[in-house]
mmCIF file with all atom_site columns, C-alpha atoms in Angstrom:
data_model
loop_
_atom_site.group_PDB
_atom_site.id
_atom_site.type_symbol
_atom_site.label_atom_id
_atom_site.label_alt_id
_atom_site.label_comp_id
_atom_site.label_asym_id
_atom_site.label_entity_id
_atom_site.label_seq_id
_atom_site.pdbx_PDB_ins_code
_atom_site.Cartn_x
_atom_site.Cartn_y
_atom_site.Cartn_z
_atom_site.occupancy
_atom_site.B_iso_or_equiv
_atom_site.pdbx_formal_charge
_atom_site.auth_seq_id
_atom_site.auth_comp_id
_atom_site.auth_asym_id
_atom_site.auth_atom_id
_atom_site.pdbx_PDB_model_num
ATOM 1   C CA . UNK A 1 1   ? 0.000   0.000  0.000   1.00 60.00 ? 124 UNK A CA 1
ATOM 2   C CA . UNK A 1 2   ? 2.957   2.397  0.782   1.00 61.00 ? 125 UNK A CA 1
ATOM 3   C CA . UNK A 1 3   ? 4.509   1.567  -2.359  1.00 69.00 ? 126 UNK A CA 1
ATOM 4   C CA . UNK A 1 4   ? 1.662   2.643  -4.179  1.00 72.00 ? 127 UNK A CA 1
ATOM 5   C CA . UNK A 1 5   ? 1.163   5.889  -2.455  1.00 77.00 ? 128 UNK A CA 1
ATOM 6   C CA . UNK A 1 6   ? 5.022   6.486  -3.049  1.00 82.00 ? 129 UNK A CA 1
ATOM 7   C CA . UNK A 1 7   ? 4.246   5.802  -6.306  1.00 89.00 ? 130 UNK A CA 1
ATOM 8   C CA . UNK A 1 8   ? 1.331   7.981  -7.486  1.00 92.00 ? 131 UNK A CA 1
ATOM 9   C CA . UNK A 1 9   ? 3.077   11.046 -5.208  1.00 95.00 ? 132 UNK A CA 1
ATOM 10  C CA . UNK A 1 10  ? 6.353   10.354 -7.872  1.00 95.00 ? 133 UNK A CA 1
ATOM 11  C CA . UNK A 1 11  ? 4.057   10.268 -11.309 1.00 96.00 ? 134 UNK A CA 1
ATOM 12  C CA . UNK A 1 12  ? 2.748   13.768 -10.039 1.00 97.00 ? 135 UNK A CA 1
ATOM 13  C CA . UNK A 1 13  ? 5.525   15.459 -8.929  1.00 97.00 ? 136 UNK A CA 1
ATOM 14  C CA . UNK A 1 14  ? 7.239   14.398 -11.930 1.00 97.00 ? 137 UNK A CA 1
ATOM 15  C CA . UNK A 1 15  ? 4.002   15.290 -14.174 1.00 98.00 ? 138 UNK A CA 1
ATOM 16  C CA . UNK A 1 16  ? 3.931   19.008 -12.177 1.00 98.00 ? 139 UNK A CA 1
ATOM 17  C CA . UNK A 1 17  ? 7.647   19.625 -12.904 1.00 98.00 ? 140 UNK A CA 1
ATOM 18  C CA . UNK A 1 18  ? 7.353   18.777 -16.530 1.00 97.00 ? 141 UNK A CA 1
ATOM 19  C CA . UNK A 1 19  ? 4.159   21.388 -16.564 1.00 98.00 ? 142 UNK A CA 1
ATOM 20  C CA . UNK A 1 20  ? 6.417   23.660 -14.937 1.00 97.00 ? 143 UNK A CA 1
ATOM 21  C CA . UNK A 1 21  ? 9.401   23.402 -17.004 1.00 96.00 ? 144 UNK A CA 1
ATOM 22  C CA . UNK A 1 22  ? 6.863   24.230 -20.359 1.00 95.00 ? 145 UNK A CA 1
ATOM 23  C CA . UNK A 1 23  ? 5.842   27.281 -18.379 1.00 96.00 ? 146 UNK A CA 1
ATOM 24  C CA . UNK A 1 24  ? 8.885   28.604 -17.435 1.00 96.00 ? 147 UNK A CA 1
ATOM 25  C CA . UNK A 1 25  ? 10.016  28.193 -21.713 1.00 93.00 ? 148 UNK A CA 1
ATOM 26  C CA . UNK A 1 26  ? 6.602   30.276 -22.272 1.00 93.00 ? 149 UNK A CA 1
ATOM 27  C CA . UNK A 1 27  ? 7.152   32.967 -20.110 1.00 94.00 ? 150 UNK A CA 1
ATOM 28  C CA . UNK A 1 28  ? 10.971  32.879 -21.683 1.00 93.00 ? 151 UNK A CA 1
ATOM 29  C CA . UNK A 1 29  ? 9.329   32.652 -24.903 1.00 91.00 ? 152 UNK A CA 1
ATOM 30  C CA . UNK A 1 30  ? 7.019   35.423 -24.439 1.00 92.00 ? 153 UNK A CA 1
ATOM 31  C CA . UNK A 1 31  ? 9.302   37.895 -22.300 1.00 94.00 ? 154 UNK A CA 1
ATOM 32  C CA . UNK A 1 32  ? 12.334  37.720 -24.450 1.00 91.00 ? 155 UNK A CA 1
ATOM 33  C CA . UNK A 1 33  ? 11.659  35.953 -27.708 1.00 89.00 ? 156 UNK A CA 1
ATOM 34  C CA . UNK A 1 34  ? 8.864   37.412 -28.241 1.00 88.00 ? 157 UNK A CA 1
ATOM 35  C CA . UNK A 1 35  ? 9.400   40.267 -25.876 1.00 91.00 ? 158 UNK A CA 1
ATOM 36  C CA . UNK A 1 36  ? 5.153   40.517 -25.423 1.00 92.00 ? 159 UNK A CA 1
ATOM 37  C CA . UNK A 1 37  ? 4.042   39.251 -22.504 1.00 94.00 ? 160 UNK A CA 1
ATOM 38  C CA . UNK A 1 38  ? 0.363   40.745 -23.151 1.00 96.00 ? 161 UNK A CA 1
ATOM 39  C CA . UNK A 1 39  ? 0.299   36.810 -24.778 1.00 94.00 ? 162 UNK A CA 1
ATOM 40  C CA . UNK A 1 40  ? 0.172   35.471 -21.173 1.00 95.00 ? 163 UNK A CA 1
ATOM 41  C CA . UNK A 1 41  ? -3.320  36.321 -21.262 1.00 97.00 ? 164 UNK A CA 1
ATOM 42  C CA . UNK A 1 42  ? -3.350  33.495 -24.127 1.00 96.00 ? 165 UNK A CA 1
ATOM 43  C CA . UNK A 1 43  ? -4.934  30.883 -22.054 1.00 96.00 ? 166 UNK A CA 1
ATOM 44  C CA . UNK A 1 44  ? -2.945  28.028 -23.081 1.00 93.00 ? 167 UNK A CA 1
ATOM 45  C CA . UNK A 1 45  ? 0.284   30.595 -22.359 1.00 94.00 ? 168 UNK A CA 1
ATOM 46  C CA . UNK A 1 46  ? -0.500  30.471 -18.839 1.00 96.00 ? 169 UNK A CA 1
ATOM 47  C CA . UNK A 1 47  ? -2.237  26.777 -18.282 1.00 97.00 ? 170 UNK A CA 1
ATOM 48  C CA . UNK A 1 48  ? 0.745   24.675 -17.969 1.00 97.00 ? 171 UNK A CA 1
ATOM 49  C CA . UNK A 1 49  ? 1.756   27.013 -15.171 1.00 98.00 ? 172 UNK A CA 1
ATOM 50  C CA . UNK A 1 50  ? -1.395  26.852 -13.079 1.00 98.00 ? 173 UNK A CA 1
ATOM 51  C CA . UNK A 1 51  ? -1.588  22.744 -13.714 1.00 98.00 ? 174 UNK A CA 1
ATOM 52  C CA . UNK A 1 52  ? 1.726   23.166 -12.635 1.00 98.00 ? 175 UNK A CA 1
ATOM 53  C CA . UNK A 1 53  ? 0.931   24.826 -9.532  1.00 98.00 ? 176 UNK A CA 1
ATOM 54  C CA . UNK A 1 54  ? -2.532  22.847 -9.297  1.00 98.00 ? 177 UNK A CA 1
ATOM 55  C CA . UNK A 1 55  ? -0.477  19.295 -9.233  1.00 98.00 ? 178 UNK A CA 1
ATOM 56  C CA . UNK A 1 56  ? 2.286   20.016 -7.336  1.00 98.00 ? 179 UNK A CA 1
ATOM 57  C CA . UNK A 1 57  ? 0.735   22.092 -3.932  1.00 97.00 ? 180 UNK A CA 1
ATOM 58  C CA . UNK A 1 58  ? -1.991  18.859 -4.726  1.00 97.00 ? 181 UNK A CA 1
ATOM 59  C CA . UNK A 1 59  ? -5.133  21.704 -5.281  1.00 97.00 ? 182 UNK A CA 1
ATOM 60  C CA . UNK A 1 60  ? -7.631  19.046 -6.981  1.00 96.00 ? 183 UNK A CA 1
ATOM 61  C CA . UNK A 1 61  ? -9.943  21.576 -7.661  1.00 97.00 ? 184 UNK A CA 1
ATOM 62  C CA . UNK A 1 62  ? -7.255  23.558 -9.233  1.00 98.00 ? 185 UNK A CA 1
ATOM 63  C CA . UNK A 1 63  ? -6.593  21.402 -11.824 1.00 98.00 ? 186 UNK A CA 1
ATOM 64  C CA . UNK A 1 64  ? -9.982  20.025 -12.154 1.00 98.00 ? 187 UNK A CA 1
ATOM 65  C CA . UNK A 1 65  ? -10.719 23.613 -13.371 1.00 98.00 ? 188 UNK A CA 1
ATOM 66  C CA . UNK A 1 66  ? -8.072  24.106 -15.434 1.00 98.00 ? 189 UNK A CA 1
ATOM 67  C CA . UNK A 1 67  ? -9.041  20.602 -17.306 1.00 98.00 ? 190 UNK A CA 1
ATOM 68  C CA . UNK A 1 68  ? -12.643 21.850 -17.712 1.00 98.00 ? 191 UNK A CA 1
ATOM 69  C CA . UNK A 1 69  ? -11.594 24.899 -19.910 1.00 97.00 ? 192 UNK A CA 1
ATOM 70  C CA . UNK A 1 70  ? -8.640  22.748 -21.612 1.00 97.00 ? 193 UNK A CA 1
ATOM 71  C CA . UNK A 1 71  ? -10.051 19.619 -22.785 1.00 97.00 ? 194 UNK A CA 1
ATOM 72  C CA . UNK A 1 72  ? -12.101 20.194 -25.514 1.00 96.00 ? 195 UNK A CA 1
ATOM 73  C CA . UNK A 1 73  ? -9.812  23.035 -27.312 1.00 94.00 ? 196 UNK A CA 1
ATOM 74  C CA . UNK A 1 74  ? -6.575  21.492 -26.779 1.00 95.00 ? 197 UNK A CA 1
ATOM 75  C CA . UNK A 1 75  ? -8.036  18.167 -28.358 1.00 95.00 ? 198 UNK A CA 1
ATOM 76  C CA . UNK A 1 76  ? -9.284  20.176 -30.967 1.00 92.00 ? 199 UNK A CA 1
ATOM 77  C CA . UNK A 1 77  ? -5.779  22.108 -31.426 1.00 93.00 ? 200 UNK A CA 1
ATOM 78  C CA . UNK A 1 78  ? -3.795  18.666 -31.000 1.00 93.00 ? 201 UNK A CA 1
ATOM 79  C CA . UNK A 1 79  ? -5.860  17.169 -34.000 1.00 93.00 ? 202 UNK A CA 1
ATOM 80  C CA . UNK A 1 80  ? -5.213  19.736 -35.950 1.00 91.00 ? 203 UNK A CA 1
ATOM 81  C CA . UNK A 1 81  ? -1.630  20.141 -35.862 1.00 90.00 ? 204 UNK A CA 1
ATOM 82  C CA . UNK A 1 82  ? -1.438  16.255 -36.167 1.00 92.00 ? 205 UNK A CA 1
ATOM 83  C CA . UNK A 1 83  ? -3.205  15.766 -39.425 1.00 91.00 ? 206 UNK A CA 1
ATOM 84  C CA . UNK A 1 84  ? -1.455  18.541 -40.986 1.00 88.00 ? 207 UNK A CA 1
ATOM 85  C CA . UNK A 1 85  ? 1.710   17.131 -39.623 1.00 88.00 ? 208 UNK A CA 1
ATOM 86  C CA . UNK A 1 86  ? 0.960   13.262 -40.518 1.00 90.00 ? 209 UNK A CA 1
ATOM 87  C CA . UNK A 1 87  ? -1.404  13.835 -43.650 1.00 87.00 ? 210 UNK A CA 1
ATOM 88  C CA . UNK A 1 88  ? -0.689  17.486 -45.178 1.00 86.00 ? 211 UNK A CA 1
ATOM 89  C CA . UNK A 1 89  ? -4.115  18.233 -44.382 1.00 86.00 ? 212 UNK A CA 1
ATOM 90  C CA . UNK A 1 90  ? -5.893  20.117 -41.628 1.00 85.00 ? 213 UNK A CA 1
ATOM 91  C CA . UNK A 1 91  ? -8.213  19.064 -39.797 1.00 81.00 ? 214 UNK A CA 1
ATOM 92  C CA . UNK A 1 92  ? -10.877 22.007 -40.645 1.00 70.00 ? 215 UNK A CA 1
ATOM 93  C CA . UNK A 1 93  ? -10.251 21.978 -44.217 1.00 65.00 ? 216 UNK A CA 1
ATOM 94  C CA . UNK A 1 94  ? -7.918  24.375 -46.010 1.00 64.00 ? 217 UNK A CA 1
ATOM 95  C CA . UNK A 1 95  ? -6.722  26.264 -43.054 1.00 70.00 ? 218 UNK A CA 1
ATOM 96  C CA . UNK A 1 96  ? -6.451  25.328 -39.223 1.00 79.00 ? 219 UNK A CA 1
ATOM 97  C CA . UNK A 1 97  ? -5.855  26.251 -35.704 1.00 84.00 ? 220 UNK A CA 1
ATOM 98  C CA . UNK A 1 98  ? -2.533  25.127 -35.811 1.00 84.00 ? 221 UNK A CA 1
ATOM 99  C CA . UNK A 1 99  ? -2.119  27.084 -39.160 1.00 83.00 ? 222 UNK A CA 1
ATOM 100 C CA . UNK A 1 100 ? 0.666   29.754 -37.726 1.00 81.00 ? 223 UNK A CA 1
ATOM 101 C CA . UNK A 1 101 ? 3.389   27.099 -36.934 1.00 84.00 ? 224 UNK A CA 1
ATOM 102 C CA . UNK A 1 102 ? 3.536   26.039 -40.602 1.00 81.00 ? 225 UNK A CA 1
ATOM 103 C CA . UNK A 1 103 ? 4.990   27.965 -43.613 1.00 68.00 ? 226 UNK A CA 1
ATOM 104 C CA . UNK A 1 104 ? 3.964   26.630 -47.508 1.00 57.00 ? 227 UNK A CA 1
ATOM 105 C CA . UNK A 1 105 ? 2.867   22.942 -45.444 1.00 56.00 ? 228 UNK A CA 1
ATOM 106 C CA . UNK A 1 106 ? 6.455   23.009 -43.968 1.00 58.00 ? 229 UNK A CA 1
ATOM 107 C CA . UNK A 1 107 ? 6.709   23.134 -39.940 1.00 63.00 ? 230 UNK A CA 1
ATOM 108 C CA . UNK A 1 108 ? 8.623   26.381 -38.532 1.00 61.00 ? 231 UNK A CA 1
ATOM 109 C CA . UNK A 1 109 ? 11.003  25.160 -36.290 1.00 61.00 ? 232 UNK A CA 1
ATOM 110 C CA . UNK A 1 110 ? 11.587  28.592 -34.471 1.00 73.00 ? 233 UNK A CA 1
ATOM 111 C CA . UNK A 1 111 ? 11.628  28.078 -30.688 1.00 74.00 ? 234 UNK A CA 1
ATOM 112 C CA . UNK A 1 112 ? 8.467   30.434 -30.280 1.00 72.00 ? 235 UNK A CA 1
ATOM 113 C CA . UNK A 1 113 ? 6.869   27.953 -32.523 1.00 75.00 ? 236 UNK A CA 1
ATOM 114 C CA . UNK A 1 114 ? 8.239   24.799 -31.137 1.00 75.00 ? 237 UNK A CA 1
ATOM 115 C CA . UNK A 1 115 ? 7.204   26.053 -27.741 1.00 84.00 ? 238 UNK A CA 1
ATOM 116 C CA . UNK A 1 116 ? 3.265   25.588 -28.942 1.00 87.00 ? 239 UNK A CA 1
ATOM 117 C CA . UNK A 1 117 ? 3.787   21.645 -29.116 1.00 89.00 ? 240 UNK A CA 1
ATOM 118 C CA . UNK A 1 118 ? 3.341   22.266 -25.364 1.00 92.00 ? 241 UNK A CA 1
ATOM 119 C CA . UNK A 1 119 ? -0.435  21.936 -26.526 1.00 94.00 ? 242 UNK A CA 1
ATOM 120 C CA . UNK A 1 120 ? -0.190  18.090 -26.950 1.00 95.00 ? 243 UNK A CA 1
ATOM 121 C CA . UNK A 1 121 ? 0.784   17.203 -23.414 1.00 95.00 ? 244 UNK A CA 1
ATOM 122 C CA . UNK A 1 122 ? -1.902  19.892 -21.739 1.00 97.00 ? 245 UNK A CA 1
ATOM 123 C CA . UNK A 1 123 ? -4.719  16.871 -22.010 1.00 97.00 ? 246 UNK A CA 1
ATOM 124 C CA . UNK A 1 124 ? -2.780  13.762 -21.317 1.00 97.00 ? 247 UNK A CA 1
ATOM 125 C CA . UNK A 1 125 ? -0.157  14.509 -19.159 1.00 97.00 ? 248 UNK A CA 1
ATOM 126 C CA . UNK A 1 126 ? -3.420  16.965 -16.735 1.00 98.00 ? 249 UNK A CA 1
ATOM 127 C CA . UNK A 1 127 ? -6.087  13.946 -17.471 1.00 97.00 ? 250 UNK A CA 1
ATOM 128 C CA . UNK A 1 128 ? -3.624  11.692 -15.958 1.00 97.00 ? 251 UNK A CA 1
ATOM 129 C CA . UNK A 1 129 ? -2.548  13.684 -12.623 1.00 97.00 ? 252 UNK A CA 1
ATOM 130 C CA . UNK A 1 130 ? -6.410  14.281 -12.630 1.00 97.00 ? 253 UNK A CA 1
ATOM 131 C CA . UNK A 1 131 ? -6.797  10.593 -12.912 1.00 96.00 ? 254 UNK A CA 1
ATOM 132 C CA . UNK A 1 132 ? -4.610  10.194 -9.555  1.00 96.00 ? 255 UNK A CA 1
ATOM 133 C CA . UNK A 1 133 ? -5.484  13.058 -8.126  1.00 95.00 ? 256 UNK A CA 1
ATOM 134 C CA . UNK A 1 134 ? -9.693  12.616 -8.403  1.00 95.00 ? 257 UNK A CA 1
ATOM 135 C CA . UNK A 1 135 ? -11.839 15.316 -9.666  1.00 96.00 ? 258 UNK A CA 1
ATOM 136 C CA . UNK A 1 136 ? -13.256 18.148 -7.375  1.00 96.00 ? 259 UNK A CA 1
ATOM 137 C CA . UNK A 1 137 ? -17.152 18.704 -7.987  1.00 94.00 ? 260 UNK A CA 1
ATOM 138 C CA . UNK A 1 138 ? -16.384 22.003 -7.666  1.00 96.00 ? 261 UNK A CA 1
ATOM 139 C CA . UNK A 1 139 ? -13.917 22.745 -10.036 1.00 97.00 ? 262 UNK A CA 1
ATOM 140 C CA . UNK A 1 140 ? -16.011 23.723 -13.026 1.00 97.00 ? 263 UNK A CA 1
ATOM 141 C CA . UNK A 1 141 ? -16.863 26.515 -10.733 1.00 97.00 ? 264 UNK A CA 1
ATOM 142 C CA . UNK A 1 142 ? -13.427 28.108 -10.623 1.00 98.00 ? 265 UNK A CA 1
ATOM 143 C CA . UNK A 1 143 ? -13.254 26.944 -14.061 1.00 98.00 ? 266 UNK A CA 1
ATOM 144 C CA . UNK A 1 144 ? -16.166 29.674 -15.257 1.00 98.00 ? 267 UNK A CA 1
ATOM 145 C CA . UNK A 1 145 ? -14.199 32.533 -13.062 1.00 98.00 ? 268 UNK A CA 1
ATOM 146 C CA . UNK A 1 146 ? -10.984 31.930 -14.899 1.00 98.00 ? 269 UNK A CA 1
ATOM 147 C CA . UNK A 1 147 ? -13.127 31.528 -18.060 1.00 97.00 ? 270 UNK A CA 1
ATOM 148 C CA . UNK A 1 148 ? -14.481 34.967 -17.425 1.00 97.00 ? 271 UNK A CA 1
ATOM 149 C CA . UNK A 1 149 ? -11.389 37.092 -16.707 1.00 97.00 ? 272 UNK A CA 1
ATOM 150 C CA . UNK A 1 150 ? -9.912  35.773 -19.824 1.00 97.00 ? 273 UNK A CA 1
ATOM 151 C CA . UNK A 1 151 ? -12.682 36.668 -21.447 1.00 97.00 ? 274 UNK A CA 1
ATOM 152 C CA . UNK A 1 152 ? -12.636 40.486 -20.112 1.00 97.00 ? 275 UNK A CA 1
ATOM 153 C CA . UNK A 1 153 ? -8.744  40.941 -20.342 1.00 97.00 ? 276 UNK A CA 1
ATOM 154 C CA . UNK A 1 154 ? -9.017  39.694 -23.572 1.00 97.00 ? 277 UNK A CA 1
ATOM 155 C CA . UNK A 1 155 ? -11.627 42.073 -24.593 1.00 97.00 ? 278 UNK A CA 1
ATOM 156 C CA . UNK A 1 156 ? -9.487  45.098 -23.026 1.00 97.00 ? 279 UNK A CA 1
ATOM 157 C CA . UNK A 1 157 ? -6.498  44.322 -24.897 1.00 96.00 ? 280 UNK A CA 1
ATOM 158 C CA . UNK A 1 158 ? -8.136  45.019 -28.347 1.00 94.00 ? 281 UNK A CA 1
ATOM 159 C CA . UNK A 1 159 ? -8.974  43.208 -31.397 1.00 93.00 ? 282 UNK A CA 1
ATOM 160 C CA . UNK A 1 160 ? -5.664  43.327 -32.786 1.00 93.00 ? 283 UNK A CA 1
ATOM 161 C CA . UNK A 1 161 ? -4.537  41.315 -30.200 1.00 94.00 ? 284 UNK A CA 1
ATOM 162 C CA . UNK A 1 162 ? -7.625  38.562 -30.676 1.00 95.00 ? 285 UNK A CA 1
ATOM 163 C CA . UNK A 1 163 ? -6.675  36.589 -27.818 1.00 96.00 ? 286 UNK A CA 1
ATOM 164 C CA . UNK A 1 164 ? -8.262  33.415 -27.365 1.00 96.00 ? 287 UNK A CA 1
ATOM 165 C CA . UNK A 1 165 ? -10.218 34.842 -30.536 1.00 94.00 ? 288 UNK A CA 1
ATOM 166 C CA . UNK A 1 166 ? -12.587 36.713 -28.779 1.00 96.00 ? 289 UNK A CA 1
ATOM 167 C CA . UNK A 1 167 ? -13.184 38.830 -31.548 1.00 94.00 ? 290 UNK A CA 1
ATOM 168 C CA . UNK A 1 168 ? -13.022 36.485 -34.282 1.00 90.00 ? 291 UNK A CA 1
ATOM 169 C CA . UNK A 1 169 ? -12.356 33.002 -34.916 1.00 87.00 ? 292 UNK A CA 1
ATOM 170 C CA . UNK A 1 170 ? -8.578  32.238 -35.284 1.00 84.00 ? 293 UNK A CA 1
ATOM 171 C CA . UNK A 1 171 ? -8.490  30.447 -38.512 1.00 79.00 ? 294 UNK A CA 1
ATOM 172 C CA . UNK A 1 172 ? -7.645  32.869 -41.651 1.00 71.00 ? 295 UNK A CA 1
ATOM 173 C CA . UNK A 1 173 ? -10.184 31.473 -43.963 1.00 68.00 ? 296 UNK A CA 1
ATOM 174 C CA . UNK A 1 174 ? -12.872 31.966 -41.476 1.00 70.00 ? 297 UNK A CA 1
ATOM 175 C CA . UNK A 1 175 ? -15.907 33.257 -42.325 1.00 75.00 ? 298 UNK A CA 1
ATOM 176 C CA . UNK A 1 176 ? -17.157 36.751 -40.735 1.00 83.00 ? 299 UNK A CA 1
ATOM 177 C CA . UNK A 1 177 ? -19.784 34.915 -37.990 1.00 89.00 ? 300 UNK A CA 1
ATOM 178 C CA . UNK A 1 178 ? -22.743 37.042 -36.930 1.00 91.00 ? 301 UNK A CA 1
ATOM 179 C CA . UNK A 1 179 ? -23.036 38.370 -33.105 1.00 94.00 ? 302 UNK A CA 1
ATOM 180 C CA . UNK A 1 180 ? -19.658 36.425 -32.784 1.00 95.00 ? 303 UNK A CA 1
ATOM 181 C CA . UNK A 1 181 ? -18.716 38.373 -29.582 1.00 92.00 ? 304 UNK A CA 1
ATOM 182 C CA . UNK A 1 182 ? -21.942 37.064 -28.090 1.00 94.00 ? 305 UNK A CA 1
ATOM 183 C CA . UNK A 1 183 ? -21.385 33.420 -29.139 1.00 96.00 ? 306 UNK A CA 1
ATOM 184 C CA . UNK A 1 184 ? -18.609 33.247 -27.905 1.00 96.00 ? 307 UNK A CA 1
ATOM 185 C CA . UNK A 1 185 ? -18.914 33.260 -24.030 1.00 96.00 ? 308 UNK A CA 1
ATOM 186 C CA . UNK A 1 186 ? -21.690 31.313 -24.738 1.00 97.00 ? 309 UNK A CA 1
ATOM 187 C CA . UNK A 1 187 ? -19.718 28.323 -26.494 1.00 96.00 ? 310 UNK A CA 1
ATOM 188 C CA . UNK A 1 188 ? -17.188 28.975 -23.735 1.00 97.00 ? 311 UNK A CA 1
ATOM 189 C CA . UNK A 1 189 ? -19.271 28.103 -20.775 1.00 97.00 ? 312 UNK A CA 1
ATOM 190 C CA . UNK A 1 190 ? -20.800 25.307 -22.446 1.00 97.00 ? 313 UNK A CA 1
ATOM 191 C CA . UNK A 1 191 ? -17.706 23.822 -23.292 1.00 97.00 ? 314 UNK A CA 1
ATOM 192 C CA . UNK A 1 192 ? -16.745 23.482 -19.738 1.00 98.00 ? 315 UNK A CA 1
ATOM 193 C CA . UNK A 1 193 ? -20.029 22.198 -18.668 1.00 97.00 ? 316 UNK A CA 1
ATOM 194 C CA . UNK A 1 194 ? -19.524 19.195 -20.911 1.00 97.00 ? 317 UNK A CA 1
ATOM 195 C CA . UNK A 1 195 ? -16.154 18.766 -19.510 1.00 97.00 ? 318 UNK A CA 1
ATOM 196 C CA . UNK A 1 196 ? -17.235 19.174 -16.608 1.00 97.00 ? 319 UNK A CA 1
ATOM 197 C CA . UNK A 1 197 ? -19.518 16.458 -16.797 1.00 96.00 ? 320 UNK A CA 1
ATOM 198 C CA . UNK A 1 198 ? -17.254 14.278 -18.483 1.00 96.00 ? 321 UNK A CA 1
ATOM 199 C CA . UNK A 1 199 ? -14.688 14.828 -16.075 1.00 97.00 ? 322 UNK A CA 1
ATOM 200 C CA . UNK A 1 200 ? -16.965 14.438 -13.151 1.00 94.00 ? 323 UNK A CA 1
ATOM 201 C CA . UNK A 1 201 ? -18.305 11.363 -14.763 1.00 94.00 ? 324 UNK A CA 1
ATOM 202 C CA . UNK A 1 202 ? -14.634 10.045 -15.090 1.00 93.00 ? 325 UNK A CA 1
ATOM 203 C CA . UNK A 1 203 ? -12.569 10.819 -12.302 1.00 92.00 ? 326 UNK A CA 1
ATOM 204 C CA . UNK A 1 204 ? -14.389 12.046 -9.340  1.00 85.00 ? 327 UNK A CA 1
ATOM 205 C CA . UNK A 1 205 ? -14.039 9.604  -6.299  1.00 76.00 ? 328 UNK A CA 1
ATOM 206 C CA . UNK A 1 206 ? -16.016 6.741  -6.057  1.00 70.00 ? 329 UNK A CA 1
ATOM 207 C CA . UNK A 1 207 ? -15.760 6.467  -2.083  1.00 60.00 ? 330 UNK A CA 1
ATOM 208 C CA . UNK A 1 208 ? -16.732 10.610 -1.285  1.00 51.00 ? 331 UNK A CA 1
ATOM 209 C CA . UNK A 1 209 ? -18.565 13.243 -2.084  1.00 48.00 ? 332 UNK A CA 1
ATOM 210 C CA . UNK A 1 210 ? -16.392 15.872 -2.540  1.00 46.00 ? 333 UNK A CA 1
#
């Protein structure tokens, strides 16, 4: 029984450390790569840190929350930038989410742009801490807060920021989407209520309530 403990305390700390190494390269990346740190507000610039912080001081609902707003657009993202990378084709048709980190269908291996491959570990790497760890009911809770100051700092910035396309969809070949700015907090807290669910559904405790 010890062993075991031992063991699932060892996959997270090692799972919060590797979150924490991808944040520290982001805020690297963003403060003097990029030298723009207004991209923190990016949600998946700043994620890996609070999983990070989430695993390791052991907050469940922390990174139950963080899950809720992640799991659906990071799985979306991931596909993506796999079937362009695997089949030369993305996964929305002619352009993509992952569209910026390729140049004529070739990958841009600059370090600003490798840093985004942090996107495929958000998912399995938090699912499986989660998955130790055990859901917190009320995590979808803190989930809507964060969801909502994104949403306003985003807004403040500007459109020609679009962060976490607020403004407009982030695909180039988008079409211009009616009362967009209204749909989109919309989408946004339905999105966590399904993974919310999911997530509660999946890795809450069997033996508690909370």
């Amino acid at each position: 029984m010890m062993k075991g403990v031992l063991k699932k305390e060892a996959i997270l700390n090692f799972i919060g450390v590797i979150f924490l190494i991808i944040a520290i390269n982001q805020f690297f990346v963003l403060f003097f790569i990029v030298k723009n740190p207004t991209y923190l507000i990016w949600f998946s610039d700043h994620v890996a840190f609070l999983l990070a912080l989430g695993i390791l001081m052991r907050k469940r609902i922390l990174v139950t929350a963080e899950l809720c707003i992640a799991l659906i657009p990071e799985i979306i993202w991931s596909l993506d930038f796999l079937s362009k990378l695997i089949f030369n084709k993305y996964l929305f048709g002619v352009t993509g989410v992952a569209q910026y980190l390729f140049s004529s269908g070739v990958l841009v291996t600059k370090w600003q742009n490798l840093s985004s491959i942090q996107h495929l570990f958000i998912v399995p790497l938090g699912l499986t801490a989660l998955w130790i760890m055990k859901a917190d009911k009320n995590g979808w809770k803190l989930a809507i807060i964060h969801g909502l100051i994104i949403w306003f700092l985003s807004l403040s910035i500007g459109q020609s920021y679009n962060l976490n396309c607020v403004f407009r969809l982030c695909i180039s070949a988008a079409p211009s989407i009616k009362n967009y700015m209204i749909i989109w907090p919309i989408t946004a807290f339905c999105l966590i209520i399904i993974s919310g669910f999911f997530i509660q559904k999946i890795f809450r405790p069997k033996s508690r309530k909370n």
